[in-house]
Amino acid sequence: MTERLYYADSYLRSFRAQVVEAAAGGLTVYLDRTAFYPASGGQPADTGSIAGSAVLDVVDEGERIAHRLSAPLAAGVADCAIDWERRFDHMQQHSGQHLLSAVFEELFALHTVSFHLGADSATIDLEGGAVEPHTVRETERRANAVVFENRPLSVEFEDRAVASGLRKASDREGTLRIVGIAGLDRSACGGTHVHSTGEIGPVFIRKIEKVRNTTRVEFVCGGRAVRRARADFEALSVAAQLFSVSVDDLPAVAAAHLESARADDKARRKLELELAAFQGRELYAATAPDADGLRRHTRRLERGGLEQLRALAQSFTAQPKSMFVAALNDPPSVLLAASADSGIDAGKLLKTALAEAGGRGGGSARIAQGSVANRELLDRVLEKL
Ligand SMILES: [Zn+2]
């Protein structure tokens, strides 16, 4: 049975232990005692080194803890070191989670049903009602106030039968390890925690999302919160500089710019249609009728959208005895428009031409469009039209 040093001292970062068994060709080792935390209760496993071999994963096998290594080791005495930066970050997030869960419970009777600690942020899932913006602000304010009060955290071992006042009933039998925040919380937990709430550092709630019948609350604490705030500030500063305003004025100014851009876009589209109508009429006037009295015009562009040419085609064929073919090489597509008195059914004619080229499309008697697989097939469709 492995002695779990992290249960008693979560600040132990280097220790000497005996490799009592080396399995999997020496790549999995068992120690007589370990400070390496195995993935459990939402907190990821520690990394670090055992006798110079990197620890890739730590697995709780019940009685014993398995350490998976990058290079094989044999039995013997080993000096071990935990990646302290990573571990302390986990302690800040995990203690921060207990604090946040306790405050959500205390202020809003929202129960934490699960906890996940990821590489960039951590989440808790809450049951018991909706999480409104004011709920988030109030919880965050209260949690940070408890951080400023620098309350002690404690670890006590109590028998389940007599342990009382737990935030969440434990399904474990026998002795419970109870992590407490003075005057606020008692939770059964095997995780590694800081000594006092001040070490959690700033607590910052971020995204809120509905996940089935729970609300998932994303948060960052300590060093993560500072890094996140720095990244947010730098992103906001870049955006504010683009608009030549202060960060505080950014939302209002960005909204005004967006609204103005939408109005400009609408006006531009209206002008484009007016211009297309004008160009269509001009083009019609400049096009001589063929022997059958029909004015024909074909416009082929390398790339773009057929929509650009649709207004021109409609304007051209709004004049009598006319047909207009528009084509794009990329993506290979074609549009056919015909005046009402042209004797041409654009939809039927285009469908026939497309069918021979294995293309798809259709439309009304006045205007139709379609697409083919490649440029050579487009040539065949245009020839047919
Ligand atoms: Zn916990």
Tab-separated table of C-alpha atoms and ligand atoms in Angstrom:
chain	number	residue	atom	x	y	z
A	1	MET	CA	0.000	0.000	0.000
A	2	THR	CA	1.437	3.354	-1.071
A	3	GLU	CA	1.700	6.001	1.647
A	4	ARG	CA	0.107	9.149	0.263
A	5	LEU	CA	2.327	12.006	1.389
A	6	TYR	CA	0.160	14.621	-0.359
A	7	TYR	CA	-2.720	13.813	2.001
A	8	ALA	CA	-0.798	15.288	4.932
A	9	ASP	CA	1.381	17.854	3.145
A	10	SER	CA	0.273	19.312	-0.174
A	11	TYR	CA	3.369	21.564	-0.199
A	12	LEU	CA	5.852	18.668	-0.331
A	13	ARG	CA	7.546	19.069	-3.682
A	14	SER	CA	10.615	16.818	-3.392
A	15	PHE	CA	11.045	13.600	-1.459
A	16	ARG	CA	13.050	10.389	-1.328
A	17	ALA	CA	11.239	7.076	-1.728
A	18	GLN	CA	11.894	3.402	-2.342
A	19	VAL	CA	10.919	1.929	-5.712
A	20	VAL	CA	9.264	-1.231	-4.393
A	21	GLU	CA	8.174	-2.593	-7.749
A	22	ALA	CA	9.003	-1.827	-11.375
A	23	ALA	CA	6.464	-3.159	-13.895
A	24	ALA	CA	5.953	-2.831	-17.678
A	25	GLY	CA	9.705	-3.141	-18.322
A	26	GLY	CA	10.425	-0.525	-15.657
A	27	LEU	CA	8.119	2.090	-17.224
A	28	THR	CA	5.553	1.759	-14.404
A	29	VAL	CA	6.880	2.031	-10.878
A	30	TYR	CA	5.377	1.731	-7.399
A	31	LEU	CA	6.911	3.636	-4.486
A	32	ASP	CA	6.636	2.935	-0.758
A	33	ARG	CA	5.422	6.534	-0.406
A	34	THR	CA	4.588	9.294	-2.859
A	35	ALA	CA	3.788	12.985	-3.072
A	36	PHE	CA	2.630	12.584	-6.687
A	37	TYR	CA	-1.103	13.234	-6.913
A	38	PRO	CA	-2.979	10.728	-9.115
A	39	ALA	CA	-5.797	12.062	-11.350
A	40	SER	CA	-8.879	12.040	-9.146
A	41	GLY	CA	-11.919	14.096	-8.174
A	42	GLY	CA	-11.571	16.439	-11.154
A	43	GLN	CA	-7.912	17.296	-10.441
A	44	PRO	CA	-5.330	16.096	-13.017
A	45	ALA	CA	-2.293	14.004	-12.083
A	46	ASP	CA	1.029	15.594	-11.174
A	47	THR	CA	4.066	15.445	-13.413
A	48	GLY	CA	7.729	15.684	-12.414
A	49	SER	CA	10.560	13.183	-12.156
A	50	ILE	CA	11.583	10.021	-10.323
A	51	ALA	CA	15.350	9.374	-10.302
A	52	GLY	CA	15.698	11.525	-13.420
A	53	SER	CA	12.948	9.749	-15.369
A	54	ALA	CA	10.004	11.990	-16.298
A	55	VAL	CA	6.648	11.145	-14.720
A	56	LEU	CA	4.033	11.153	-17.503
A	57	ASP	CA	0.987	10.004	-15.544
A	58	VAL	CA	0.024	8.958	-12.023
A	59	VAL	CA	-2.802	6.470	-11.577
A	60	ASP	CA	-4.725	5.625	-8.413
A	61	GLU	CA	-5.163	1.840	-8.337
A	62	GLY	CA	-6.908	1.822	-4.974
A	63	GLU	CA	-4.329	0.436	-2.547
A	64	ARG	CA	-1.358	1.527	-4.627
A	65	ILE	CA	-0.388	4.421	-6.867
A	66	ALA	CA	1.226	3.699	-10.248
A	67	HIS	CA	3.719	6.159	-11.763
A	68	ARG	CA	4.115	5.950	-15.552
A	69	LEU	CA	7.584	6.990	-16.679
A	70	SER	CA	9.332	8.115	-19.867
A	71	ALA	CA	12.428	5.959	-19.182
A	72	PRO	CA	12.630	2.633	-17.315
A	73	LEU	CA	13.731	2.423	-13.681
A	74	ALA	CA	14.765	-0.488	-11.474
A	75	ALA	CA	13.947	-1.035	-7.802
A	76	GLY	CA	15.957	1.053	-5.338
A	77	VAL	CA	16.062	4.426	-3.632
A	78	ALA	CA	14.905	7.325	-5.810
A	79	ASP	CA	14.932	11.093	-5.450
A	80	CYS	CA	11.603	12.447	-6.620
A	81	ALA	CA	10.497	15.960	-7.609
A	82	ILE	CA	7.069	17.297	-8.461
A	83	ASP	CA	6.517	19.925	-11.164
A	84	TRP	CA	5.633	22.529	-8.553
A	85	GLU	CA	4.401	25.255	-10.887
A	86	ARG	CA	1.821	22.880	-12.335
A	87	ARG	CA	0.858	21.479	-8.927
A	88	PHE	CA	0.481	24.874	-7.245
A	89	ASP	CA	-1.710	26.006	-10.166
A	90	HIS	CA	-3.892	22.922	-9.557
A	91	MET	CA	-4.056	23.787	-5.846
A	92	GLN	CA	-5.178	27.346	-6.612
A	93	GLN	CA	-7.897	26.092	-8.994
A	94	HIS	CA	-9.069	23.257	-6.737
A	95	SER	CA	-9.251	25.365	-3.558
A	96	GLY	CA	-10.883	28.089	-5.661
A	97	GLN	CA	-13.459	25.536	-6.770
A	98	HIS	CA	-14.329	24.612	-3.170
A	99	LEU	CA	-14.672	28.338	-2.397
A	100	LEU	CA	-16.867	29.078	-5.416
A	101	SER	CA	-19.032	25.992	-4.874
A	102	ALA	CA	-19.510	26.960	-1.206
A	103	VAL	CA	-20.519	30.527	-2.133
A	104	PHE	CA	-22.920	29.397	-4.890
A	105	GLU	CA	-24.467	27.105	-2.263
A	106	GLU	CA	-24.536	29.744	0.489
A	107	LEU	CA	-25.961	32.616	-1.558
A	108	PHE	CA	-28.138	30.919	-4.169
A	109	ALA	CA	-28.629	27.277	-3.087
A	110	LEU	CA	-26.920	26.169	-6.308
A	111	HIS	CA	-25.377	22.704	-5.835
A	112	THR	CA	-22.117	21.691	-7.472
A	113	VAL	CA	-22.584	18.267	-9.072
A	114	SER	CA	-19.226	17.986	-10.862
A	115	PHE	CA	-15.826	19.617	-11.255
A	116	HIS	CA	-13.350	19.489	-14.114
A	117	LEU	CA	-9.892	21.041	-14.033
A	118	GLY	CA	-8.536	21.634	-17.555
A	119	ALA	CA	-5.267	23.014	-18.868
A	120	ASP	CA	-6.572	26.571	-19.399
A	121	SER	CA	-9.692	26.826	-17.290
A	122	ALA	CA	-11.787	24.858	-14.848
A	123	THR	CA	-15.534	24.251	-14.766
A	124	ILE	CA	-18.185	23.309	-12.248
A	125	ASP	CA	-21.654	22.079	-13.130
A	126	LEU	CA	-24.450	23.530	-10.996
A	127	GLU	CA	-27.938	22.255	-10.255
A	128	GLY	CA	-30.818	24.066	-8.609
A	129	GLY	CA	-31.812	26.866	-10.945
A	130	ALA	CA	-30.710	29.406	-13.496
A	131	VAL	CA	-27.411	31.273	-13.173
A	132	GLU	CA	-28.138	34.913	-14.004
A	133	PRO	CA	-25.530	37.639	-14.640
A	134	HIS	CA	-26.236	39.104	-11.176
A	135	THR	CA	-25.741	35.609	-9.636
A	136	VAL	CA	-22.303	35.458	-11.253
A	137	ARG	CA	-21.278	38.977	-10.154
A	138	GLU	CA	-22.517	38.452	-6.591
A	139	THR	CA	-20.798	35.048	-6.251
A	140	GLU	CA	-17.542	36.365	-7.686
A	141	ARG	CA	-17.599	39.397	-5.361
A	142	ARG	CA	-18.267	37.240	-2.286
A	143	ALA	CA	-15.627	34.623	-3.236
A	144	ASN	CA	-12.970	37.325	-3.643
A	145	ALA	CA	-13.997	38.874	-0.305
A	146	VAL	CA	-13.277	35.480	1.339
A	147	VAL	CA	-9.900	35.472	-0.462
A	148	PHE	CA	-9.090	38.896	1.014
A	149	GLU	CA	-10.064	37.645	4.504
A	150	ASN	CA	-7.284	35.045	4.092
A	151	ARG	CA	-9.217	32.338	5.920
A	152	PRO	CA	-7.394	29.111	6.790
A	153	LEU	CA	-8.114	25.858	4.963
A	154	SER	CA	-7.911	22.685	7.025
A	155	VAL	CA	-7.636	18.951	6.399
A	156	GLU	CA	-9.245	16.602	8.926
A	157	PHE	CA	-9.920	12.894	8.961
A	158	GLU	CA	-13.331	11.922	10.342
A	159	ASP	CA	-15.440	8.804	10.325
A	160	ARG	CA	-18.298	9.046	7.891
A	161	ALA	CA	-20.797	8.085	10.605
A	162	VAL	CA	-19.955	11.154	12.701
A	163	ALA	CA	-18.910	13.648	10.007
A	164	SER	CA	-21.543	16.373	9.833
A	165	GLY	CA	-22.159	19.622	7.968
A	166	LEU	CA	-20.702	18.428	4.671
A	167	ARG	CA	-21.664	20.513	1.617
A	168	LYS	CA	-22.253	17.328	-0.333
A	169	ALA	CA	-22.948	13.864	1.087
A	170	SER	CA	-20.024	11.508	0.487
A	171	ASP	CA	-20.539	8.031	-0.962
A	172	ARG	CA	-17.259	6.788	0.564
A	173	GLU	CA	-17.243	4.388	3.503
A	174	GLY	CA	-15.127	4.621	6.636
A	175	THR	CA	-12.735	7.509	7.193
A	176	LEU	CA	-13.348	10.677	5.201
A	177	ARG	CA	-10.725	13.294	4.414
A	178	ILE	CA	-12.498	16.580	4.983
A	179	VAL	CA	-11.196	19.824	3.503
A	180	GLY	CA	-12.556	22.889	5.277
A	181	ILE	CA	-12.622	26.609	4.638
A	182	ALA	CA	-13.015	28.261	8.059
A	183	GLY	CA	-16.571	29.388	8.698
A	184	LEU	CA	-17.709	28.535	5.179
A	185	ASP	CA	-17.291	24.990	3.916
A	186	ARG	CA	-16.641	21.334	4.740
A	187	SER	CA	-16.206	18.905	1.848
A	188	ALA	CA	-14.983	15.344	1.556
A	189	CYS	CA	-12.059	15.577	-0.877
A	190	GLY	CA	-8.766	13.805	-1.569
A	191	GLY	CA	-7.279	16.739	-3.496
A	192	THR	CA	-4.347	19.021	-2.801
A	193	HIS	CA	-5.232	22.430	-1.359
A	194	VAL	CA	-3.589	25.701	-0.351
A	195	HIS	CA	-3.207	26.663	3.338
A	196	SER	CA	-5.311	29.817	3.231
A	197	THR	CA	-7.781	31.487	0.888
A	198	GLY	CA	-5.331	34.333	0.174
A	199	GLU	CA	-3.174	31.866	-1.799
A	200	ILE	CA	-6.068	31.155	-4.169
A	201	GLY	CA	-5.534	34.670	-5.518
A	202	PRO	CA	-8.158	36.391	-7.660
A	203	VAL	CA	-11.251	34.346	-8.526
A	204	PHE	CA	-12.684	35.171	-11.903
A	205	ILE	CA	-15.851	33.627	-13.370
A	206	ARG	CA	-15.970	33.503	-17.147
A	207	LYS	CA	-18.337	31.570	-19.430
A	208	ILE	CA	-21.762	30.317	-18.330
A	209	GLU	CA	-23.483	27.710	-20.477
A	210	LYS	CA	-26.458	25.371	-20.164
A	211	VAL	CA	-25.458	21.701	-20.321
A	212	ARG	CA	-28.572	19.508	-20.212
A	213	ASN	CA	-30.251	20.277	-16.848
A	214	THR	CA	-27.156	21.868	-15.286
A	215	THR	CA	-25.320	25.151	-15.744
A	216	ARG	CA	-21.604	24.912	-16.527
A	217	VAL	CA	-19.587	27.702	-14.946
A	218	GLU	CA	-16.069	28.296	-16.244
A	219	PHE	CA	-13.622	30.002	-13.901
A	220	VAL	CA	-9.956	30.830	-13.401
A	221	CYS	CA	-8.105	31.498	-10.145
A	222	GLY	CA	-4.710	32.816	-9.070
A	223	GLY	CA	-2.007	32.955	-11.725
A	224	ARG	CA	-4.479	31.866	-14.381
A	225	ALA	CA	-6.806	34.745	-13.546
A	226	VAL	CA	-3.941	37.226	-13.803
A	227	ARG	CA	-2.750	35.787	-17.142
A	228	ARG	CA	-6.314	35.764	-18.455
A	229	ALA	CA	-6.936	39.369	-17.377
A	230	ARG	CA	-3.645	40.410	-19.023
A	231	ALA	CA	-4.592	38.654	-22.295
A	232	ASP	CA	-8.088	40.198	-22.200
A	233	PHE	CA	-6.646	43.667	-21.579
A	234	GLU	CA	-4.147	43.358	-24.422
A	235	ALA	CA	-6.830	42.152	-26.849
A	236	LEU	CA	-9.138	44.993	-25.790
A	237	SER	CA	-6.312	47.524	-26.067
A	238	VAL	CA	-5.555	46.462	-29.643
A	239	ALA	CA	-9.256	46.789	-30.524
A	240	ALA	CA	-9.503	50.160	-28.736
A	241	GLN	CA	-6.458	51.457	-30.649
A	242	LEU	CA	-8.102	50.483	-33.943
A	243	PHE	CA	-11.023	52.745	-33.034
A	244	SER	CA	-8.797	55.379	-31.356
A	245	VAL	CA	-10.837	55.231	-28.149
A	246	SER	CA	-10.313	54.123	-24.559
A	247	VAL	CA	-11.023	50.527	-23.548
A	248	ASP	CA	-14.018	51.758	-21.508
A	249	ASP	CA	-15.576	53.440	-24.546
A	250	LEU	CA	-14.887	50.471	-26.825
A	251	PRO	CA	-18.237	48.597	-26.621
A	252	ALA	CA	-20.332	51.683	-27.441
A	253	VAL	CA	-17.974	52.860	-30.203
A	254	ALA	CA	-17.695	49.384	-31.755
A	255	ALA	CA	-21.495	49.039	-31.716
A	256	ALA	CA	-21.897	52.442	-33.392
A	257	HIS	CA	-19.305	51.532	-36.059
A	258	LEU	CA	-21.046	48.238	-36.723
A	259	GLU	CA	-24.394	49.933	-37.106
A	260	SER	CA	-22.916	52.521	-39.446
A	261	ALA	CA	-21.180	49.783	-41.475
A	262	ARG	CA	-24.485	47.923	-41.842
A	263	ALA	CA	-26.213	51.115	-43.077
A	264	ASP	CA	-23.340	51.732	-45.536
A	265	ASP	CA	-23.610	48.170	-46.772
A	266	LYS	CA	-27.327	48.545	-47.378
A	267	ALA	CA	-26.805	51.839	-49.235
A	268	ARG	CA	-24.003	50.307	-51.329
A	269	ARG	CA	-26.185	47.362	-52.335
A	270	LYS	CA	-28.975	49.749	-53.359
A	271	LEU	CA	-26.515	51.799	-55.453
A	272	GLU	CA	-25.092	48.651	-57.054
A	273	LEU	CA	-28.584	47.643	-58.149
A	274	GLU	CA	-29.248	51.113	-59.525
A	275	LEU	CA	-25.918	51.080	-61.343
A	276	ALA	CA	-26.605	47.584	-62.735
A	277	ALA	CA	-30.016	48.769	-64.005
A	278	PHE	CA	-28.366	51.738	-65.696
A	279	GLN	CA	-25.562	49.596	-67.189
A	280	GLY	CA	-28.083	47.016	-68.379
A	281	ARG	CA	-30.066	49.622	-70.282
A	282	GLU	CA	-26.881	51.156	-71.739
A	283	LEU	CA	-25.570	47.733	-72.774
A	284	TYR	CA	-28.914	46.946	-74.417
A	285	ALA	CA	-28.787	50.207	-76.396
A	286	ALA	CA	-25.236	49.404	-77.542
A	287	THR	CA	-26.072	45.845	-78.633
A	288	ALA	CA	-27.232	45.375	-82.220
A	289	PRO	CA	-30.050	42.884	-82.771
A	290	ASP	CA	-29.199	39.620	-84.557
A	291	ALA	CA	-30.879	38.570	-87.812
A	292	ASP	CA	-33.820	37.184	-85.809
A	293	GLY	CA	-34.311	40.551	-84.079
A	294	LEU	CA	-33.020	39.301	-80.690
A	295	ARG	CA	-30.309	41.195	-78.780
A	296	ARG	CA	-27.888	38.739	-77.171
A	297	HIS	CA	-25.129	39.429	-74.683
A	298	THR	CA	-22.755	37.059	-72.923
A	299	ARG	CA	-20.585	38.069	-69.993
A	300	ARG	CA	-18.037	35.675	-68.567
A	301	LEU	CA	-15.982	36.407	-65.467
A	302	GLU	CA	-13.086	34.498	-63.937
A	303	ARG	CA	-14.551	34.362	-60.416
A	304	GLY	CA	-17.004	36.022	-58.069
A	305	GLY	CA	-20.695	35.553	-57.482
A	306	LEU	CA	-23.494	35.279	-60.034
A	307	GLU	CA	-25.526	37.639	-57.839
A	308	GLN	CA	-23.349	40.512	-59.053
A	309	LEU	CA	-24.414	39.772	-62.640
A	310	ARG	CA	-28.049	38.958	-61.895
A	311	ALA	CA	-29.135	42.628	-61.642
A	312	LEU	CA	-27.356	43.449	-64.911
A	313	ALA	CA	-28.998	40.475	-66.666
A	314	GLN	CA	-32.428	41.428	-65.336
A	315	SER	CA	-32.035	45.042	-66.435
A	316	PHE	CA	-30.851	43.977	-69.903
A	317	THR	CA	-33.752	41.572	-70.367
A	318	ALA	CA	-36.291	44.050	-69.001
A	319	GLN	CA	-35.959	45.548	-72.513
A	320	PRO	CA	-37.796	43.828	-75.388
A	321	LYS	CA	-36.448	40.946	-77.515
A	322	SER	CA	-33.370	40.134	-75.463
A	323	MET	CA	-31.386	37.395	-73.786
A	324	PHE	CA	-28.423	37.563	-71.436
A	325	VAL	CA	-25.977	34.835	-70.464
A	326	ALA	CA	-23.662	35.280	-67.480
A	327	ALA	CA	-20.967	32.784	-66.574
A	328	LEU	CA	-18.295	32.318	-63.935
A	329	ASN	CA	-15.226	30.099	-64.421
A	330	ASP	CA	-14.757	29.691	-60.669
A	331	PRO	CA	-16.990	28.179	-59.393
A	332	PRO	CA	-18.182	26.992	-62.847
A	333	SER	CA	-21.700	28.387	-63.019
A	334	VAL	CA	-24.095	30.002	-65.437
A	335	LEU	CA	-27.119	32.307	-65.422
A	336	LEU	CA	-29.592	32.756	-68.268
A	337	ALA	CA	-32.163	35.573	-68.521
A	338	ALA	CA	-34.628	36.228	-71.328
A	339	SER	CA	-37.195	38.950	-71.992
A	340	ALA	CA	-40.882	37.997	-71.862
A	341	ASP	CA	-41.251	38.457	-75.638
A	342	SER	CA	-38.064	36.593	-76.597
A	343	GLY	CA	-39.760	33.249	-77.210
A	344	ILE	CA	-37.195	31.667	-74.894
A	345	ASP	CA	-38.043	29.774	-71.716
A	346	ALA	CA	-34.845	30.385	-69.697
A	347	GLY	CA	-35.600	27.663	-67.155
A	348	LYS	CA	-36.269	24.933	-69.735
A	349	LEU	CA	-33.410	25.913	-72.045
A	350	LEU	CA	-30.867	26.031	-69.235
A	351	LYS	CA	-32.092	22.732	-67.771
A	352	THR	CA	-31.613	21.001	-71.138
A	353	ALA	CA	-28.135	22.479	-71.603
A	354	LEU	CA	-27.130	21.574	-68.052
A	355	ALA	CA	-28.489	18.025	-68.342
A	356	GLU	CA	-26.179	17.346	-71.312
A	357	ALA	CA	-23.208	18.539	-69.260
A	358	GLY	CA	-24.222	16.681	-66.097
A	359	GLY	CA	-24.901	19.941	-64.272
A	360	ARG	CA	-27.640	21.037	-61.913
A	361	GLY	CA	-29.919	24.037	-61.750
A	362	GLY	CA	-33.150	25.632	-62.885
A	363	GLY	CA	-35.422	28.613	-62.510
A	364	SER	CA	-38.321	30.451	-64.097
A	365	ALA	CA	-39.032	31.205	-67.753
A	366	ARG	CA	-37.424	34.642	-67.281
A	367	ILE	CA	-34.313	33.782	-65.304
A	368	ALA	CA	-32.477	30.586	-64.337
A	369	GLN	CA	-29.111	29.535	-63.044
A	370	GLY	CA	-27.050	26.422	-62.499
A	371	SER	CA	-23.632	24.908	-62.028
A	372	VAL	CA	-21.372	22.275	-63.618
A	373	ALA	CA	-18.358	20.322	-62.409
A	374	ASN	CA	-15.628	22.078	-64.388
A	375	ARG	CA	-14.685	24.716	-66.915
A	376	GLU	CA	-14.785	22.410	-69.974
A	377	LEU	CA	-18.385	21.443	-69.160
A	378	LEU	CA	-19.182	25.154	-68.722
A	379	ASP	CA	-17.850	25.766	-72.293
A	380	ARG	CA	-20.275	23.118	-73.585
A	381	VAL	CA	-23.241	24.688	-71.757
A	382	LEU	CA	-22.417	28.159	-73.107
A	383	GLU	CA	-22.051	26.802	-76.642
A	384	LYS	CA	-25.450	25.151	-76.358
A	385	LEU	CA	-27.076	28.355	-75.045
B	1	ZN	ZN	-12.181	18.834	-3.891
